[in-house]
Amino acid sequence: MKVIKVNTQLEGAKLALEILSEKIAAGAQTFGLATGSTPVEFYNQIINSDLDFTDKTSINLDEYVGLDGSDEQSYRHFMNEHLFNEKPFKANFLPNGKATDLEAEAKAYDAIIEAHPIDFQILGLGQNGHIGFNEPGTPFDETTHVVDLTESTIKANSRYFESEADVPKQAVSMGIASIMKSKTLLLMAWGDAKAEAVKAMIEGDITESLPASILQTHDDVIVIVDEAAAQLLN
Ligand code: GLP
């Protein structure tokens, strides 16, 4: 793991853009993307850059079950608003949260990943150490699957909804095994709320109870953290 400490989120996002640009220059074609507040400044940097994605493919980590892409709380909508409307890609894949057969949807999503191996995967970090929506306890060998969200994740994500009761209880998420297949992984984390998860991910045991700890075993992981998220690191 290469851990880079930056002073501000903006500095981190600019650095992430530089790394992305290098990967594109080296031939990266398929990008694994994440939602949440963490990558928003990075997506702004992409929008304001002259990078061209019209021949590139994106594959997002996850989507809420029950939300249509036109729903304002859906991750499809989030991606349109924060990136895709401004930076068109050749194709943008996200799981279909409205699929009637969610198991079949998960299988189909794995086939998409199989057909478009991810060169560069962006990750945020849940306060409980989740990546994508792989909650603590998710087997490391899991591929795309339907997830029951934990109370802590529902609470953390309720800030985007009118009330906690409106947060979907399930999601379709790429699994840890799918994420680990990506050639390069770039995880960003900002703020005090992530400090404990960052420490456990980097310095703790590799354990399914802290999903992001598996990243210690990947040979090309870059972690960009601000001072607050890095405060507990030795
Ligand atoms: C959600 C997403 C994750 C994201 C996490 C952290 O649970 N599924 O992909 O990393 O939240 O969110 P934030 O970046 O808003 O802190």
PDB file of C-alpha atoms and ligand atoms in Angstrom:
ATOM      1  CA  MET A   1       0.000   0.000   0.000  1.00  0.00           C
ATOM      2  CA  LYS A   2       1.258   3.413  -0.881  1.00  0.00           C
ATOM      3  CA  VAL A   3      -0.162   5.896   1.620  1.00  0.00           C
ATOM      4  CA  ILE A   4      -0.051   9.571   0.718  1.00  0.00           C
ATOM      5  CA  LYS A   5      -0.978  12.223   3.236  1.00  0.00           C
ATOM      6  CA  VAL A   6      -2.287  15.535   1.916  1.00  0.00           C
ATOM      7  CA  ASN A   7      -3.329  18.727   3.680  1.00  0.00           C
ATOM      8  CA  THR A   8      -6.723  19.147   2.097  1.00  0.00           C
ATOM      9  CA  GLN A   9      -9.319  17.257   0.124  1.00  0.00           C
ATOM     10  CA  LEU A  10      -8.677  19.553  -2.813  1.00  0.00           C
ATOM     11  CA  GLU A  11      -4.981  18.688  -2.807  1.00  0.00           C
ATOM     12  CA  GLY A  12      -5.913  14.999  -2.635  1.00  0.00           C
ATOM     13  CA  ALA A  13      -8.349  15.289  -5.516  1.00  0.00           C
ATOM     14  CA  LYS A  14      -5.743  17.039  -7.663  1.00  0.00           C
ATOM     15  CA  LEU A  15      -3.236  14.318  -6.890  1.00  0.00           C
ATOM     16  CA  ALA A  16      -5.821  11.650  -7.737  1.00  0.00           C
ATOM     17  CA  LEU A  17      -6.384  13.382 -11.087  1.00  0.00           C
ATOM     18  CA  GLU A  18      -2.650  13.276 -11.806  1.00  0.00           C
ATOM     19  CA  ILE A  19      -2.538   9.559 -11.050  1.00  0.00           C
ATOM     20  CA  LEU A  20      -5.605   8.972 -13.221  1.00  0.00           C
ATOM     21  CA  SER A  21      -4.038  10.922 -16.092  1.00  0.00           C
ATOM     22  CA  GLU A  22      -0.900   8.777 -15.888  1.00  0.00           C
ATOM     23  CA  LYS A  23      -2.976   5.602 -15.968  1.00  0.00           C
ATOM     24  CA  ILE A  24      -4.917   6.840 -18.996  1.00  0.00           C
ATOM     25  CA  ALA A  25      -1.658   7.723 -20.753  1.00  0.00           C
ATOM     26  CA  ALA A  26      -0.511   4.166 -19.993  1.00  0.00           C
ATOM     27  CA  GLY A  27      -3.635   2.735 -21.665  1.00  0.00           C
ATOM     28  CA  ALA A  28      -6.299   2.405 -18.949  1.00  0.00           C
ATOM     29  CA  GLN A  29      -9.708   1.894 -20.594  1.00  0.00           C
ATOM     30  CA  THR A  30     -12.102   0.850 -17.838  1.00  0.00           C
ATOM     31  CA  PHE A  31     -12.697   2.755 -14.638  1.00  0.00           C
ATOM     32  CA  GLY A  32     -14.376   1.498 -11.502  1.00  0.00           C
ATOM     33  CA  LEU A  33     -16.208   4.403  -9.911  1.00  0.00           C
ATOM     34  CA  ALA A  34     -17.600   5.110  -6.467  1.00  0.00           C
ATOM     35  CA  THR A  35     -20.335   7.322  -5.078  1.00  0.00           C
ATOM     36  CA  GLY A  36     -20.508   9.130  -1.741  1.00  0.00           C
ATOM     37  CA  SER A  37     -19.073  12.492  -0.808  1.00  0.00           C
ATOM     38  CA  THR A  38     -15.445  11.306  -0.944  1.00  0.00           C
ATOM     39  CA  PRO A  39     -14.862  11.335  -4.743  1.00  0.00           C
ATOM     40  CA  VAL A  40     -16.949  14.447  -5.500  1.00  0.00           C
ATOM     41  CA  GLU A  41     -14.003  16.869  -5.645  1.00  0.00           C
ATOM     42  CA  PHE A  42     -12.068  14.325  -7.716  1.00  0.00           C
ATOM     43  CA  TYR A  43     -14.968  14.194 -10.192  1.00  0.00           C
ATOM     44  CA  ASN A  44     -14.933  18.021 -10.314  1.00  0.00           C
ATOM     45  CA  GLN A  45     -11.260  17.871 -11.178  1.00  0.00           C
ATOM     46  CA  ILE A  46     -12.004  15.397 -13.980  1.00  0.00           C
ATOM     47  CA  ILE A  47     -14.788  17.634 -15.321  1.00  0.00           C
ATOM     48  CA  ASN A  48     -12.455  20.624 -15.359  1.00  0.00           C
ATOM     49  CA  SER A  49      -9.667  18.678 -17.050  1.00  0.00           C
ATOM     50  CA  ASP A  50      -9.287  18.054 -20.755  1.00  0.00           C
ATOM     51  CA  LEU A  51      -9.350  14.278 -20.284  1.00  0.00           C
ATOM     52  CA  ASP A  52     -11.550  12.557 -22.837  1.00  0.00           C
ATOM     53  CA  PHE A  53     -13.646   9.531 -21.848  1.00  0.00           C
ATOM     54  CA  THR A  54     -15.714   9.079 -24.977  1.00  0.00           C
ATOM     55  CA  ASP A  55     -13.899   5.839 -25.743  1.00  0.00           C
ATOM     56  CA  LYS A  56     -13.734   4.714 -22.105  1.00  0.00           C
ATOM     57  CA  THR A  57     -16.011   2.587 -19.947  1.00  0.00           C
ATOM     58  CA  SER A  58     -17.059   3.031 -16.336  1.00  0.00           C
ATOM     59  CA  ILE A  59     -18.396   0.423 -13.945  1.00  0.00           C
ATOM     60  CA  ASN A  60     -19.782   1.625 -10.629  1.00  0.00           C
ATOM     61  CA  LEU A  61     -19.456  -0.243  -7.379  1.00  0.00           C
ATOM     62  CA  ASP A  62     -23.046  -0.352  -6.276  1.00  0.00           C
ATOM     63  CA  GLU A  63     -26.658   0.786  -6.399  1.00  0.00           C
ATOM     64  CA  TYR A  64     -29.520   0.858  -3.914  1.00  0.00           C
ATOM     65  CA  VAL A  65     -32.199  -1.775  -4.308  1.00  0.00           C
ATOM     66  CA  GLY A  66     -35.596  -0.332  -5.209  1.00  0.00           C
ATOM     67  CA  LEU A  67     -34.403   2.952  -6.666  1.00  0.00           C
ATOM     68  CA  ASP A  68     -34.808   3.694 -10.344  1.00  0.00           C
ATOM     69  CA  GLY A  69     -31.979   5.520 -12.135  1.00  0.00           C
ATOM     70  CA  SER A  70     -34.215   8.573 -12.417  1.00  0.00           C
ATOM     71  CA  ASP A  71     -34.709   8.667  -8.642  1.00  0.00           C
ATOM     72  CA  GLU A  72     -32.713  11.555  -7.181  1.00  0.00           C
ATOM     73  CA  GLN A  73     -31.271   9.358  -4.426  1.00  0.00           C
ATOM     74  CA  SER A  74     -30.079   6.651  -6.799  1.00  0.00           C
ATOM     75  CA  TYR A  75     -26.409   6.260  -7.450  1.00  0.00           C
ATOM     76  CA  ARG A  76     -27.119   6.418 -11.204  1.00  0.00           C
ATOM     77  CA  HIS A  77     -28.540   9.893 -10.674  1.00  0.00           C
ATOM     78  CA  PHE A  78     -25.590  10.824  -8.448  1.00  0.00           C
ATOM     79  CA  MET A  79     -23.114   9.789 -11.147  1.00  0.00           C
ATOM     80  CA  ASN A  80     -25.029  11.653 -13.865  1.00  0.00           C
ATOM     81  CA  GLU A  81     -25.032  14.807 -11.755  1.00  0.00           C
ATOM     82  CA  HIS A  82     -21.439  14.630 -10.570  1.00  0.00           C
ATOM     83  CA  LEU A  83     -19.683  13.321 -13.638  1.00  0.00           C
ATOM     84  CA  PHE A  84     -21.433  11.705 -16.590  1.00  0.00           C
ATOM     85  CA  ASN A  85     -23.545  14.686 -17.696  1.00  0.00           C
ATOM     86  CA  GLU A  86     -20.349  16.689 -18.108  1.00  0.00           C
ATOM     87  CA  LYS A  87     -17.937  13.944 -19.161  1.00  0.00           C
ATOM     88  CA  PRO A  88     -19.552  11.485 -21.552  1.00  0.00           C
ATOM     89  CA  PHE A  89     -18.183   7.932 -21.602  1.00  0.00           C
ATOM     90  CA  LYS A  90     -18.625   5.215 -24.209  1.00  0.00           C
ATOM     91  CA  ALA A  91     -20.609   3.247 -21.620  1.00  0.00           C
ATOM     92  CA  ASN A  92     -21.547   3.689 -17.970  1.00  0.00           C
ATOM     93  CA  PHE A  93     -22.537   0.580 -16.041  1.00  0.00           C
ATOM     94  CA  LEU A  94     -24.290   0.549 -12.681  1.00  0.00           C
ATOM     95  CA  PRO A  95     -26.333  -2.280 -11.182  1.00  0.00           C
ATOM     96  CA  ASN A  96     -30.055  -1.989 -11.845  1.00  0.00           C
ATOM     97  CA  GLY A  97     -31.605  -1.523  -8.410  1.00  0.00           C
ATOM     98  CA  LYS A  98     -35.068  -2.100  -9.853  1.00  0.00           C
ATOM     99  CA  ALA A  99     -34.302  -5.508 -11.342  1.00  0.00           C
ATOM    100  CA  THR A 100     -37.065  -7.972 -10.500  1.00  0.00           C
ATOM    101  CA  ASP A 101     -34.564 -10.798 -10.183  1.00  0.00           C
ATOM    102  CA  LEU A 102     -31.712  -9.320  -8.157  1.00  0.00           C
ATOM    103  CA  GLU A 103     -29.669 -12.525  -8.121  1.00  0.00           C
ATOM    104  CA  ALA A 104     -29.743 -12.586 -11.929  1.00  0.00           C
ATOM    105  CA  GLU A 105     -28.824  -8.890 -11.948  1.00  0.00           C
ATOM    106  CA  ALA A 106     -25.780  -9.607  -9.758  1.00  0.00           C
ATOM    107  CA  LYS A 107     -24.684 -12.410 -12.112  1.00  0.00           C
ATOM    108  CA  ALA A 108     -25.159 -10.190 -15.142  1.00  0.00           C
ATOM    109  CA  TYR A 109     -23.079  -7.488 -13.456  1.00  0.00           C
ATOM    110  CA  ASP A 110     -20.243  -9.944 -12.884  1.00  0.00           C
ATOM    111  CA  ALA A 111     -20.369 -10.777 -16.579  1.00  0.00           C
ATOM    112  CA  ILE A 112     -20.023  -7.072 -17.368  1.00  0.00           C
ATOM    113  CA  ILE A 113     -16.965  -6.827 -15.104  1.00  0.00           C
ATOM    114  CA  GLU A 114     -15.563  -9.972 -16.697  1.00  0.00           C
ATOM    115  CA  ALA A 115     -15.992  -8.456 -20.165  1.00  0.00           C
ATOM    116  CA  HIS A 116     -14.475  -5.118 -19.103  1.00  0.00           C
ATOM    117  CA  PRO A 117     -11.652  -5.811 -16.648  1.00  0.00           C
ATOM    118  CA  ILE A 118     -11.221  -2.759 -14.444  1.00  0.00           C
ATOM    119  CA  ASP A 119      -7.921  -0.958 -14.900  1.00  0.00           C
ATOM    120  CA  PHE A 120      -8.394   1.673 -12.254  1.00  0.00           C
ATOM    121  CA  GLN A 121     -10.812   1.463  -9.339  1.00  0.00           C
ATOM    122  CA  ILE A 122     -11.785   4.447  -7.184  1.00  0.00           C
ATOM    123  CA  LEU A 123     -12.845   3.667  -3.624  1.00  0.00           C
ATOM    124  CA  GLY A 124     -14.217   5.552  -0.666  1.00  0.00           C
ATOM    125  CA  LEU A 125     -14.289   4.049   2.810  1.00  0.00           C
ATOM    126  CA  GLY A 126     -17.254   3.459   5.090  1.00  0.00           C
ATOM    127  CA  GLN A 127     -16.852   4.421   8.740  1.00  0.00           C
ATOM    128  CA  ASN A 128     -17.070   0.728   9.588  1.00  0.00           C
ATOM    129  CA  GLY A 129     -14.406  -0.129   7.007  1.00  0.00           C
ATOM    130  CA  HIS A 130     -16.746  -1.098   4.182  1.00  0.00           C
ATOM    131  CA  ILE A 131     -15.796  -0.691   0.529  1.00  0.00           C
ATOM    132  CA  GLY A 132     -18.516  -0.531  -2.074  1.00  0.00           C
ATOM    133  CA  PHE A 133     -21.331  -1.846   0.104  1.00  0.00           C
ATOM    134  CA  ASN A 134     -19.342  -4.792   1.397  1.00  0.00           C
ATOM    135  CA  GLU A 135     -20.238  -4.592   5.040  1.00  0.00           C
ATOM    136  CA  PRO A 136     -18.167  -6.124   7.871  1.00  0.00           C
ATOM    137  CA  GLY A 137     -18.433  -9.902   7.719  1.00  0.00           C
ATOM    138  CA  THR A 138     -18.693 -10.100   3.922  1.00  0.00           C
ATOM    139  CA  PRO A 139     -16.572 -13.040   2.722  1.00  0.00           C
ATOM    140  CA  PHE A 140     -13.504 -11.853   0.831  1.00  0.00           C
ATOM    141  CA  ASP A 141     -14.293 -14.219  -2.057  1.00  0.00           C
ATOM    142  CA  GLU A 142     -17.733 -12.732  -2.735  1.00  0.00           C
ATOM    143  CA  THR A 143     -18.451 -11.300  -6.207  1.00  0.00           C
ATOM    144  CA  THR A 144     -21.439  -9.035  -7.015  1.00  0.00           C
ATOM    145  CA  HIS A 145     -24.254  -9.714  -4.570  1.00  0.00           C
ATOM    146  CA  VAL A 146     -27.296  -8.326  -2.790  1.00  0.00           C
ATOM    147  CA  VAL A 147     -26.414  -6.710   0.526  1.00  0.00           C
ATOM    148  CA  ASP A 148     -28.440  -5.993   3.653  1.00  0.00           C
ATOM    149  CA  LEU A 149     -27.122  -2.626   4.779  1.00  0.00           C
ATOM    150  CA  THR A 150     -26.045  -2.280   8.409  1.00  0.00           C
ATOM    151  CA  GLU A 151     -27.646   0.217  10.779  1.00  0.00           C
ATOM    152  CA  SER A 152     -24.458   2.288  10.836  1.00  0.00           C
ATOM    153  CA  THR A 153     -24.344   2.562   7.043  1.00  0.00           C
ATOM    154  CA  ILE A 154     -28.038   3.439   6.872  1.00  0.00           C
ATOM    155  CA  LYS A 155     -27.455   6.130   9.488  1.00  0.00           C
ATOM    156  CA  ALA A 156     -24.339   7.487   7.750  1.00  0.00           C
ATOM    157  CA  ASN A 157     -26.076   7.612   4.369  1.00  0.00           C
ATOM    158  CA  SER A 158     -29.329   9.068   5.711  1.00  0.00           C
ATOM    159  CA  ARG A 159     -27.869  12.549   5.244  1.00  0.00           C
ATOM    160  CA  TYR A 160     -28.782  12.263   1.579  1.00  0.00           C
ATOM    161  CA  PHE A 161     -32.405  11.341   2.319  1.00  0.00           C
ATOM    162  CA  GLU A 162     -35.275  13.208   3.933  1.00  0.00           C
ATOM    163  CA  SER A 163     -35.347  10.760   6.813  1.00  0.00           C
ATOM    164  CA  GLU A 164     -33.501   7.648   7.913  1.00  0.00           C
ATOM    165  CA  ALA A 165     -36.644   5.641   7.146  1.00  0.00           C
ATOM    166  CA  ASP A 166     -36.287   6.559   3.463  1.00  0.00           C
ATOM    167  CA  VAL A 167     -32.837   4.959   3.115  1.00  0.00           C
ATOM    168  CA  PRO A 168     -33.097   1.675   1.203  1.00  0.00           C
ATOM    169  CA  LYS A 169     -32.260  -1.345   3.345  1.00  0.00           C
ATOM    170  CA  GLN A 170     -30.512  -3.235   0.574  1.00  0.00           C
ATOM    171  CA  ALA A 171     -28.078  -2.635  -2.254  1.00  0.00           C
ATOM    172  CA  VAL A 172     -26.458  -4.540  -5.094  1.00  0.00           C
ATOM    173  CA  SER A 173     -22.705  -4.269  -4.691  1.00  0.00           C
ATOM    174  CA  MET A 174     -19.608  -5.459  -6.430  1.00  0.00           C
ATOM    175  CA  GLY A 175     -17.958  -7.943  -4.092  1.00  0.00           C
ATOM    176  CA  ILE A 176     -14.522  -7.821  -2.560  1.00  0.00           C
ATOM    177  CA  ALA A 177     -13.269 -10.410  -5.063  1.00  0.00           C
ATOM    178  CA  SER A 178     -14.515  -8.247  -7.966  1.00  0.00           C
ATOM    179  CA  ILE A 179     -12.853  -5.156  -6.485  1.00  0.00           C
ATOM    180  CA  MET A 180      -9.567  -6.971  -5.863  1.00  0.00           C
ATOM    181  CA  LYS A 181      -9.340  -7.952  -9.546  1.00  0.00           C
ATOM    182  CA  SER A 182      -8.833  -4.310 -10.538  1.00  0.00           C
ATOM    183  CA  LYS A 183      -5.311  -3.591 -11.703  1.00  0.00           C
ATOM    184  CA  THR A 184      -4.923  -0.436  -9.616  1.00  0.00           C
ATOM    185  CA  LEU A 185      -6.981   0.697  -6.643  1.00  0.00           C
ATOM    186  CA  LEU A 186      -7.130   4.272  -5.428  1.00  0.00           C
ATOM    187  CA  LEU A 187      -8.853   4.810  -2.096  1.00  0.00           C
ATOM    188  CA  MET A 188      -9.487   8.263  -0.708  1.00  0.00           C
ATOM    189  CA  ALA A 189     -10.603   9.158   2.819  1.00  0.00           C
ATOM    190  CA  TRP A 190     -11.274  12.557   4.338  1.00  0.00           C
ATOM    191  CA  GLY A 191     -12.107  13.742   7.828  1.00  0.00           C
ATOM    192  CA  ASP A 192     -12.146  12.607  11.455  1.00  0.00           C
ATOM    193  CA  ALA A 193     -15.007  10.181  10.963  1.00  0.00           C
ATOM    194  CA  LYS A 194     -12.761   7.958   8.817  1.00  0.00           C
ATOM    195  CA  ALA A 195      -9.680   7.988  11.084  1.00  0.00           C
ATOM    196  CA  GLU A 196     -10.391   4.707  12.867  1.00  0.00           C
ATOM    197  CA  ALA A 197     -11.285   2.842   9.700  1.00  0.00           C
ATOM    198  CA  VAL A 198      -8.152   4.199   7.977  1.00  0.00           C
ATOM    199  CA  LYS A 199      -5.943   3.006  10.828  1.00  0.00           C
ATOM    200  CA  ALA A 200      -7.535  -0.447  10.910  1.00  0.00           C
ATOM    201  CA  MET A 201      -7.338  -0.747   7.113  1.00  0.00           C
ATOM    202  CA  ILE A 202      -3.619   0.077   6.986  1.00  0.00           C
ATOM    203  CA  GLU A 203      -2.219  -1.080  10.317  1.00  0.00           C
ATOM    204  CA  GLY A 204      -4.741  -3.616  11.547  1.00  0.00           C
ATOM    205  CA  ASP A 205      -5.189  -7.332  10.936  1.00  0.00           C
ATOM    206  CA  ILE A 206      -6.517  -8.526   7.608  1.00  0.00           C
ATOM    207  CA  THR A 207      -9.996  -9.564   8.599  1.00  0.00           C
ATOM    208  CA  GLU A 208     -13.455  -9.852   7.074  1.00  0.00           C
ATOM    209  CA  SER A 209     -14.747  -7.743   9.951  1.00  0.00           C
ATOM    210  CA  LEU A 210     -12.877  -4.788   8.403  1.00  0.00           C
ATOM    211  CA  PRO A 211     -13.478  -5.305   4.670  1.00  0.00           C
ATOM    212  CA  ALA A 212     -10.960  -2.677   3.481  1.00  0.00           C
ATOM    213  CA  SER A 213      -8.121  -4.490   5.303  1.00  0.00           C
ATOM    214  CA  ILE A 214      -7.951  -6.909   2.346  1.00  0.00           C
ATOM    215  CA  LEU A 215      -6.373  -4.085   0.342  1.00  0.00           C
ATOM    216  CA  GLN A 216      -3.130  -4.804   2.224  1.00  0.00           C
ATOM    217  CA  THR A 217      -2.789  -7.895   0.014  1.00  0.00           C
ATOM    218  CA  HIS A 218      -3.212  -6.110  -3.345  1.00  0.00           C
ATOM    219  CA  ASP A 219       0.006  -5.169  -5.111  1.00  0.00           C
ATOM    220  CA  ASP A 220      -1.075  -1.792  -6.500  1.00  0.00           C
ATOM    221  CA  VAL A 221      -3.051   0.248  -3.985  1.00  0.00           C
ATOM    222  CA  ILE A 222      -2.748   3.971  -3.447  1.00  0.00           C
ATOM    223  CA  VAL A 223      -4.397   5.524  -0.412  1.00  0.00           C
ATOM    224  CA  ILE A 224      -4.818   9.296  -0.267  1.00  0.00           C
ATOM    225  CA  VAL A 225      -5.799  10.660   3.140  1.00  0.00           C
ATOM    226  CA  ASP A 226      -6.084  14.125   4.609  1.00  0.00           C
ATOM    227  CA  GLU A 227      -4.606  15.045   8.008  1.00  0.00           C
ATOM    228  CA  ALA A 228      -7.817  14.304   9.871  1.00  0.00           C
ATOM    229  CA  ALA A 229      -8.300  10.846   8.364  1.00  0.00           C
ATOM    230  CA  ALA A 230      -4.606  10.069   8.953  1.00  0.00           C
ATOM    231  CA  GLN A 231      -4.490  11.282  12.564  1.00  0.00           C
ATOM    232  CA  LEU A 232      -4.357   7.824  14.178  1.00  0.00           C
ATOM    233  CA  LEU A 233      -1.703   6.355  11.864  1.00  0.00           C
ATOM    234  CA  ASN A 234       1.668   5.437  13.365  1.00  0.00           C
TER     235      ASN A 234
HETATM  236  C1  GLP B   1     -21.441   4.431   0.729  1.00  0.00           C
HETATM  237  C2  GLP B   1     -20.904   3.895  -0.600  1.00  0.00           C
HETATM  238  C3  GLP B   1     -19.409   3.705  -0.558  1.00  0.00           C
HETATM  239  C4  GLP B   1     -18.759   4.943   0.019  1.00  0.00           C
HETATM  240  C5  GLP B   1     -19.217   5.139   1.433  1.00  0.00           C
HETATM  241  C6  GLP B   1     -18.586   6.346   2.107  1.00  0.00           C
HETATM  242  O1  GLP B   1     -21.766   3.438   1.627  1.00  0.00           O
HETATM  243  N1  GLP B   1     -21.519   2.683  -0.998  1.00  0.00           N
HETATM  244  O2  GLP B   1     -18.935   3.441  -1.850  1.00  0.00           O
HETATM  245  O3  GLP B   1     -17.366   4.810  -0.016  1.00  0.00           O
HETATM  246  O4  GLP B   1     -20.611   5.328   1.422  1.00  0.00           O
HETATM  247  O5  GLP B   1     -19.318   7.498   1.822  1.00  0.00           O
HETATM  248  P1  GLP B   1     -18.750   8.956   1.876  1.00  0.00           P
HETATM  249  O6  GLP B   1     -17.763   9.070   0.780  1.00  0.00           O
HETATM  250  O7  GLP B   1     -19.933   9.848   1.660  1.00  0.00           O
HETATM  251  O8  GLP B   1     -18.132   9.110   3.212  1.00  0.00           O
END
